[in-house]
Every structure is written in structure tokens, then in C-alpha cells.
PDB file of C-alpha atoms in Angstrom:
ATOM      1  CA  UNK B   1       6.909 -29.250   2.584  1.00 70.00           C
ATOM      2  CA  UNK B   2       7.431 -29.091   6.523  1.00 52.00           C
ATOM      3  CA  UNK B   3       5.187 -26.752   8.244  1.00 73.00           C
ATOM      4  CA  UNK B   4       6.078 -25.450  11.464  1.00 66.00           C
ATOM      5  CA  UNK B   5       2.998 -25.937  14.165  1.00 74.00           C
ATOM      6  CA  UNK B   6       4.448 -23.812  17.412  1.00 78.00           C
ATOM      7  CA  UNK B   7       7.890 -24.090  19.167  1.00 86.00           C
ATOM      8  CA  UNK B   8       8.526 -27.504  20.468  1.00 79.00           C
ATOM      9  CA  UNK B   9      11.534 -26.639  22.901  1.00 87.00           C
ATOM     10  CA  UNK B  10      13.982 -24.319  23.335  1.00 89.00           C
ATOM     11  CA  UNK B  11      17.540 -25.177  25.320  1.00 87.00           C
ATOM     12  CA  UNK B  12      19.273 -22.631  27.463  1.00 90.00           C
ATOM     13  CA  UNK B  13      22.822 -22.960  28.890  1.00 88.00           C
ATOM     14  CA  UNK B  14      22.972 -21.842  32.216  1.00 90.00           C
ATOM     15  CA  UNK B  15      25.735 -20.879  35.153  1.00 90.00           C
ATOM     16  CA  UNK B  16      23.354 -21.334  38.331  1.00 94.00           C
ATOM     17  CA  UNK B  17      20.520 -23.781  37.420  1.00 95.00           C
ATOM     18  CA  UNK B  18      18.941 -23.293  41.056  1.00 96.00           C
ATOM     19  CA  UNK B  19      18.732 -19.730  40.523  1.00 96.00           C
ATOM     20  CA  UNK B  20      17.467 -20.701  36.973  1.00 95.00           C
ATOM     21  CA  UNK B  21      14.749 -22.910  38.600  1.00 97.00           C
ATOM     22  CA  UNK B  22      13.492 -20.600  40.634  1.00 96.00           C
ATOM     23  CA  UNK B  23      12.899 -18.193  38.083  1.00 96.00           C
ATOM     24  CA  UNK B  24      10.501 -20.322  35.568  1.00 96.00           C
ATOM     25  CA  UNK B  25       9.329 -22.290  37.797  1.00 97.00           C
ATOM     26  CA  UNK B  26       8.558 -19.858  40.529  1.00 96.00           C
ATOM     27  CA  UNK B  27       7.827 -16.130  38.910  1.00 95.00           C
ATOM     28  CA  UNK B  28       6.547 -17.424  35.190  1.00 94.00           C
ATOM     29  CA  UNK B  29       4.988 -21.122  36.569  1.00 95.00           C
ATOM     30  CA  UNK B  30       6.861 -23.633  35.017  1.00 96.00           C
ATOM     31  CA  UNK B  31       6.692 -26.955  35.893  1.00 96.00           C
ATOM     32  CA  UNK B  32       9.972 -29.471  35.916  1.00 95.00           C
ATOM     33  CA  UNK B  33       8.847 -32.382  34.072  1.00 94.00           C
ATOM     34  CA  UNK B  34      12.040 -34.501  33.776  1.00 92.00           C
ATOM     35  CA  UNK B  35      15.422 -34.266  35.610  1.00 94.00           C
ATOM     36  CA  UNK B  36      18.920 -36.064  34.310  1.00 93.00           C
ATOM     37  CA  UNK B  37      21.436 -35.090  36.609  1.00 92.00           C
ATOM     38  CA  UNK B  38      23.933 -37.778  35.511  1.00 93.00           C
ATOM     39  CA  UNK B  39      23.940 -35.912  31.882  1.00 91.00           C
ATOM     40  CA  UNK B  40      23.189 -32.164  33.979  1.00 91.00           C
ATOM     41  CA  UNK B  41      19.325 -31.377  31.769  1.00 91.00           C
ATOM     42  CA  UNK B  42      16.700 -30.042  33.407  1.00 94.00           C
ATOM     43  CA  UNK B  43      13.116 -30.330  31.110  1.00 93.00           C
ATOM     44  CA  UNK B  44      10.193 -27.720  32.579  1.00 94.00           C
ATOM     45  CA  UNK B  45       6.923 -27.532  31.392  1.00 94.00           C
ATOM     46  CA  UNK B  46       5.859 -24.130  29.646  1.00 92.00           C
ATOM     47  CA  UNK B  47       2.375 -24.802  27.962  1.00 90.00           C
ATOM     48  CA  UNK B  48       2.531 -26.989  25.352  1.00 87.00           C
ATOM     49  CA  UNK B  49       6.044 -26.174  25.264  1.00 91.00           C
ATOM     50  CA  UNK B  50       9.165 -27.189  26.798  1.00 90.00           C
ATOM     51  CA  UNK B  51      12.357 -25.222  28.255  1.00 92.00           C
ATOM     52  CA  UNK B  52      15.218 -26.976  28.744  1.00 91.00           C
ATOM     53  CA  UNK B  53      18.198 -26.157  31.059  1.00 92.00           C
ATOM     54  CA  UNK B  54      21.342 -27.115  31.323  1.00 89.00           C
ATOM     55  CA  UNK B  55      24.017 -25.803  33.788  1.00 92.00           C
ATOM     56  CA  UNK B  56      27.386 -25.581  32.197  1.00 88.00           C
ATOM     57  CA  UNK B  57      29.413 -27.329  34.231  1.00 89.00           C
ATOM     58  CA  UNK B  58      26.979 -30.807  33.526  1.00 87.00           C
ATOM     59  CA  UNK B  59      28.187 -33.207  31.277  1.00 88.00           C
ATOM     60  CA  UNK B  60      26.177 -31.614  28.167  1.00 81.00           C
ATOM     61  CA  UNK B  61      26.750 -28.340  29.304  1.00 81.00           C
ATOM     62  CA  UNK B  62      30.755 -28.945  28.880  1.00 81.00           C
ATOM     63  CA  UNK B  63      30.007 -30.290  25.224  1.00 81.00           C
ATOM     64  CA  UNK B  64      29.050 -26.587  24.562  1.00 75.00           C
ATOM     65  CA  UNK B  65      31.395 -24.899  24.816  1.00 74.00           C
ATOM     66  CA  UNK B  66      32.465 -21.012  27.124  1.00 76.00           C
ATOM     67  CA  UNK B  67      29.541 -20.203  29.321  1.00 76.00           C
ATOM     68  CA  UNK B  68      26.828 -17.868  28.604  1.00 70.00           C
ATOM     69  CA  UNK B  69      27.826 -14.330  29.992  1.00 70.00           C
ATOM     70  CA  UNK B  70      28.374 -10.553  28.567  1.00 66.00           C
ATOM     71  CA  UNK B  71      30.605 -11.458  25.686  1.00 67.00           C
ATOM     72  CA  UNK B  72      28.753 -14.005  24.442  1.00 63.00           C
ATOM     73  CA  UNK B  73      24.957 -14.521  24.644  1.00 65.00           C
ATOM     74  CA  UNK B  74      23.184 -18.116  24.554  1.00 71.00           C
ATOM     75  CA  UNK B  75      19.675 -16.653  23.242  1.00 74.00           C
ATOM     76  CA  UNK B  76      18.552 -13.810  22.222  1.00 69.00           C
ATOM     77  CA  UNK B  77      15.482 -13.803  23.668  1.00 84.00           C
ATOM     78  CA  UNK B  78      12.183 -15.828  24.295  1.00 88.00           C
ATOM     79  CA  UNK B  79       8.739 -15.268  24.083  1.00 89.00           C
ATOM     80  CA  UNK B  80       6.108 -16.782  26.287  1.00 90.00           C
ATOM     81  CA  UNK B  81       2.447 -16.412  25.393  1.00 90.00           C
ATOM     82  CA  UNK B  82       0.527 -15.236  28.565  1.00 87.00           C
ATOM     83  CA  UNK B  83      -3.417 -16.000  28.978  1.00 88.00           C
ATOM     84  CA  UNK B  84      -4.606 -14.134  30.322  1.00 90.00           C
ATOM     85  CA  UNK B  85      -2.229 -10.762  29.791  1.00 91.00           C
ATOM     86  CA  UNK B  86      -3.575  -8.875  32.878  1.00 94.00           C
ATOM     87  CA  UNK B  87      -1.060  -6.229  33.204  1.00 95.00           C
ATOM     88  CA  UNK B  88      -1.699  -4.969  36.648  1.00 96.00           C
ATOM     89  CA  UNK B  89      -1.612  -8.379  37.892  1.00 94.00           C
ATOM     90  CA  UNK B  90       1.697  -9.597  36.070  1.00 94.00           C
ATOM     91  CA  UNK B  91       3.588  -6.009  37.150  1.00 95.00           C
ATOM     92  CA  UNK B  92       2.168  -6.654  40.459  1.00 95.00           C
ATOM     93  CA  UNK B  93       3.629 -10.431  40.369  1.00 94.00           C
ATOM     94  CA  UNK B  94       6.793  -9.441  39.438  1.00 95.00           C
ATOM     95  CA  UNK B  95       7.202  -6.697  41.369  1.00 96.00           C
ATOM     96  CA  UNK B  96       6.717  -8.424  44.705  1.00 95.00           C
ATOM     97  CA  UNK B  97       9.327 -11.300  43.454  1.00 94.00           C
ATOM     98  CA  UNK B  98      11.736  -8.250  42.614  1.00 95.00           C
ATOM     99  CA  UNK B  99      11.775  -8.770  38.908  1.00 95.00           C
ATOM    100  CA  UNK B 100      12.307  -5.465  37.206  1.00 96.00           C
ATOM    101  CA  UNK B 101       9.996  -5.260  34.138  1.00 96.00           C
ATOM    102  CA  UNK B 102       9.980  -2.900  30.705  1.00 95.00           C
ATOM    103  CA  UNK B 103       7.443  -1.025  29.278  1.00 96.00           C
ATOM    104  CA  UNK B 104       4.488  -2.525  28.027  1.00 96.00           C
ATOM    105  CA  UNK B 105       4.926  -2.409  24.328  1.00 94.00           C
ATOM    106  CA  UNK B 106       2.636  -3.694  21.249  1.00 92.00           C
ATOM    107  CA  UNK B 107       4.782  -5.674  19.225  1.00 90.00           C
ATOM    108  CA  UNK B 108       4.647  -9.138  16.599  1.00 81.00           C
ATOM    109  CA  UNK B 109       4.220 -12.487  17.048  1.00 84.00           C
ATOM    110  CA  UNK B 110       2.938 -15.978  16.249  1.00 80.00           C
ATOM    111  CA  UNK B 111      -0.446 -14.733  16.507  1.00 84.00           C
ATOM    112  CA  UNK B 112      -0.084 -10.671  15.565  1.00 84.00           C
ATOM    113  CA  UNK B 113       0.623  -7.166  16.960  1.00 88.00           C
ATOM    114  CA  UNK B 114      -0.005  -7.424  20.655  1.00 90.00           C
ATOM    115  CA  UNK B 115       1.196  -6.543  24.122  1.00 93.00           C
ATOM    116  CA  UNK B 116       4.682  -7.546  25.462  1.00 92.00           C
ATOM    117  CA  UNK B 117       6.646  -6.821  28.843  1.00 94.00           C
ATOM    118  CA  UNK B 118      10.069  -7.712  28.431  1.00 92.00           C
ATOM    119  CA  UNK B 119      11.892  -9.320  31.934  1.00 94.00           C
ATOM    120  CA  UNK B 120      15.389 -10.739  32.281  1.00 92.00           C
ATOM    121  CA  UNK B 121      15.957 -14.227  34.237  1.00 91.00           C
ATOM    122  CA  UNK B 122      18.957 -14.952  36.253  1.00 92.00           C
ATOM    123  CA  UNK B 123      20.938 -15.491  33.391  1.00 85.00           C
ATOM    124  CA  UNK B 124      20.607 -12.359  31.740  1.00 84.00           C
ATOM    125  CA  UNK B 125      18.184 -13.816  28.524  1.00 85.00           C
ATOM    126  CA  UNK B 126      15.663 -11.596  27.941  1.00 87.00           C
ATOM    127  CA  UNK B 127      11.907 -13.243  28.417  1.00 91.00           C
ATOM    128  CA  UNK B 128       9.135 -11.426  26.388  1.00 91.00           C
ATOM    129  CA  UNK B 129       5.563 -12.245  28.145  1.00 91.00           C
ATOM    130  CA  UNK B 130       3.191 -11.610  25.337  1.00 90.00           C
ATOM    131  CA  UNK B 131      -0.709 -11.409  25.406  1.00 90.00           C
ATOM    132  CA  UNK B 132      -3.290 -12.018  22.702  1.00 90.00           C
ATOM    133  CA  UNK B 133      -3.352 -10.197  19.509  1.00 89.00           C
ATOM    134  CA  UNK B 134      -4.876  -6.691  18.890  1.00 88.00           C
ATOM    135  CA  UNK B 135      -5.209  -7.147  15.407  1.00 68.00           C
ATOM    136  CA  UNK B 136      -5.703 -10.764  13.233  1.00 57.00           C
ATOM    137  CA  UNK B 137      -2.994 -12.376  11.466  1.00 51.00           C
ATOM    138  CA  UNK B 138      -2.465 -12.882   8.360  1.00 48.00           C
ATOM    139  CA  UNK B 139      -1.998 -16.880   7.610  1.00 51.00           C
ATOM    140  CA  UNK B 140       1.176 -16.817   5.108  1.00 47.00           C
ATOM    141  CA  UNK B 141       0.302 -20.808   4.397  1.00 47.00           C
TER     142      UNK B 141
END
């Protein structure tokens, strides 16, 4: 049986990786870990996790095929867990880096029904910042 521990990395396909960069690394603190500009990846540090980028017009980015845009998304969305989820102080964060946020919502995750704000990055993929559980999960193993 394989069991699934947390996400390991997820790979986004991107039109302006500088504009990319600035966004996790800058407004959610990523960290780049590892750059390959001969095969155009970008590998940042998100936790434990990873988020990889790479710009479209990079030698990977070609094997992928049209580039991300309205008729045709790359993600859904992704969802970062945020210790601690101080509200004020995350609005406020955003805010003064001109990031327009949604509503604070309780919604499900890894861990339960908790708070999420939902943000966009340069892209357009939709980043849910979620905080700890309100309620306990149930463990399905």
C-alpha cells in the first residue's frame, strides 16, 4: 500500500518568472533553493515543501506545451499551511504589498475545517493560506 505523508512538490508553468519570484519569495517567504537556468527551473523552499517554477519559454517550459493564461489554467489552486494564521497581520502584509485578498472562510484540509484567505500570484493561480484546524480530523488510515 503507498501512503501519502504531505505534498512533496508541486510545479507551476509560468510567463514572467521574476514577477513569479517576487511573489513567493517576497509576500508568502519562500526561499529559492536551487536554480537551473540552462534547463529554465526554479526550486523555492515552502516548509517542508517545495514549489517549482518554470518560465515557459525555458527549455522544460517549451516541452509543455501553450502557456498558462485564461483559456487554459496550469493549477487549480494551492494551499499553503500558515503558522501562525494571524489574520490581521497577514491582511495587513498583503495589503501593504498590494495583494488583494478574499474573505476569510473556514474550509477543509490536510488537517480539518479551518481558516483560509484565498490570494492570486502573478500568474493568476489561486494560493489558499490556511491556518490550523478548528475541529480534529478524522485519520481515514
Amino acid at each position: 500500500m503507498i501512503r501519502i505523508r504531505e505534498i512533496d512538490h508541486l510545479v507551476l508553468r509560468v510567463r514572467d518568472l521574476d514577477a513569479t519570484l517576487r511573489f513567493y519569495c517576497d509576500v508568502l517567504g519562500c526561499t529559492a533553493e536551487r536554480r537551473n537556468d540552462v534547463i529554465g527551473l526554479v526550486q523555492l523552499r515552502a516548509g517542508r515543501s517545495m514549489i517549482d517554477l518554470v518560465p515557459v519559454n525555458g527549455k522544460l517550459g517549451r516541452e509543455g506545451g501553450e502557456a498558462p493564461g485564461k483559456g487554459g489554467r496550469n493549477l487549480d489552486h494551492l494551499c499553503l499551511r500558515i503558522e501562525p494564521f494571524d489574520e490581521p497581520a497577514i491582511r495587513a502584509h498583503l495589503q501593504r504589498l498590494g495583494i488583494s485578498a478574499g474573505a476569510t472562510a473556514s474550509r477543509f484540509g490536510a488537517e480539518g475545517e479551518g481558516p483560509s484567505i484565498y490570494i492570486e500570484d502573478p500568474e493568476g493561480n489561486v494560493v489558499e493560506l490556511k491556518g490550523p484546524p478548528t475541529d480534529q480530523r478524522v485519520d481515514t488510515a
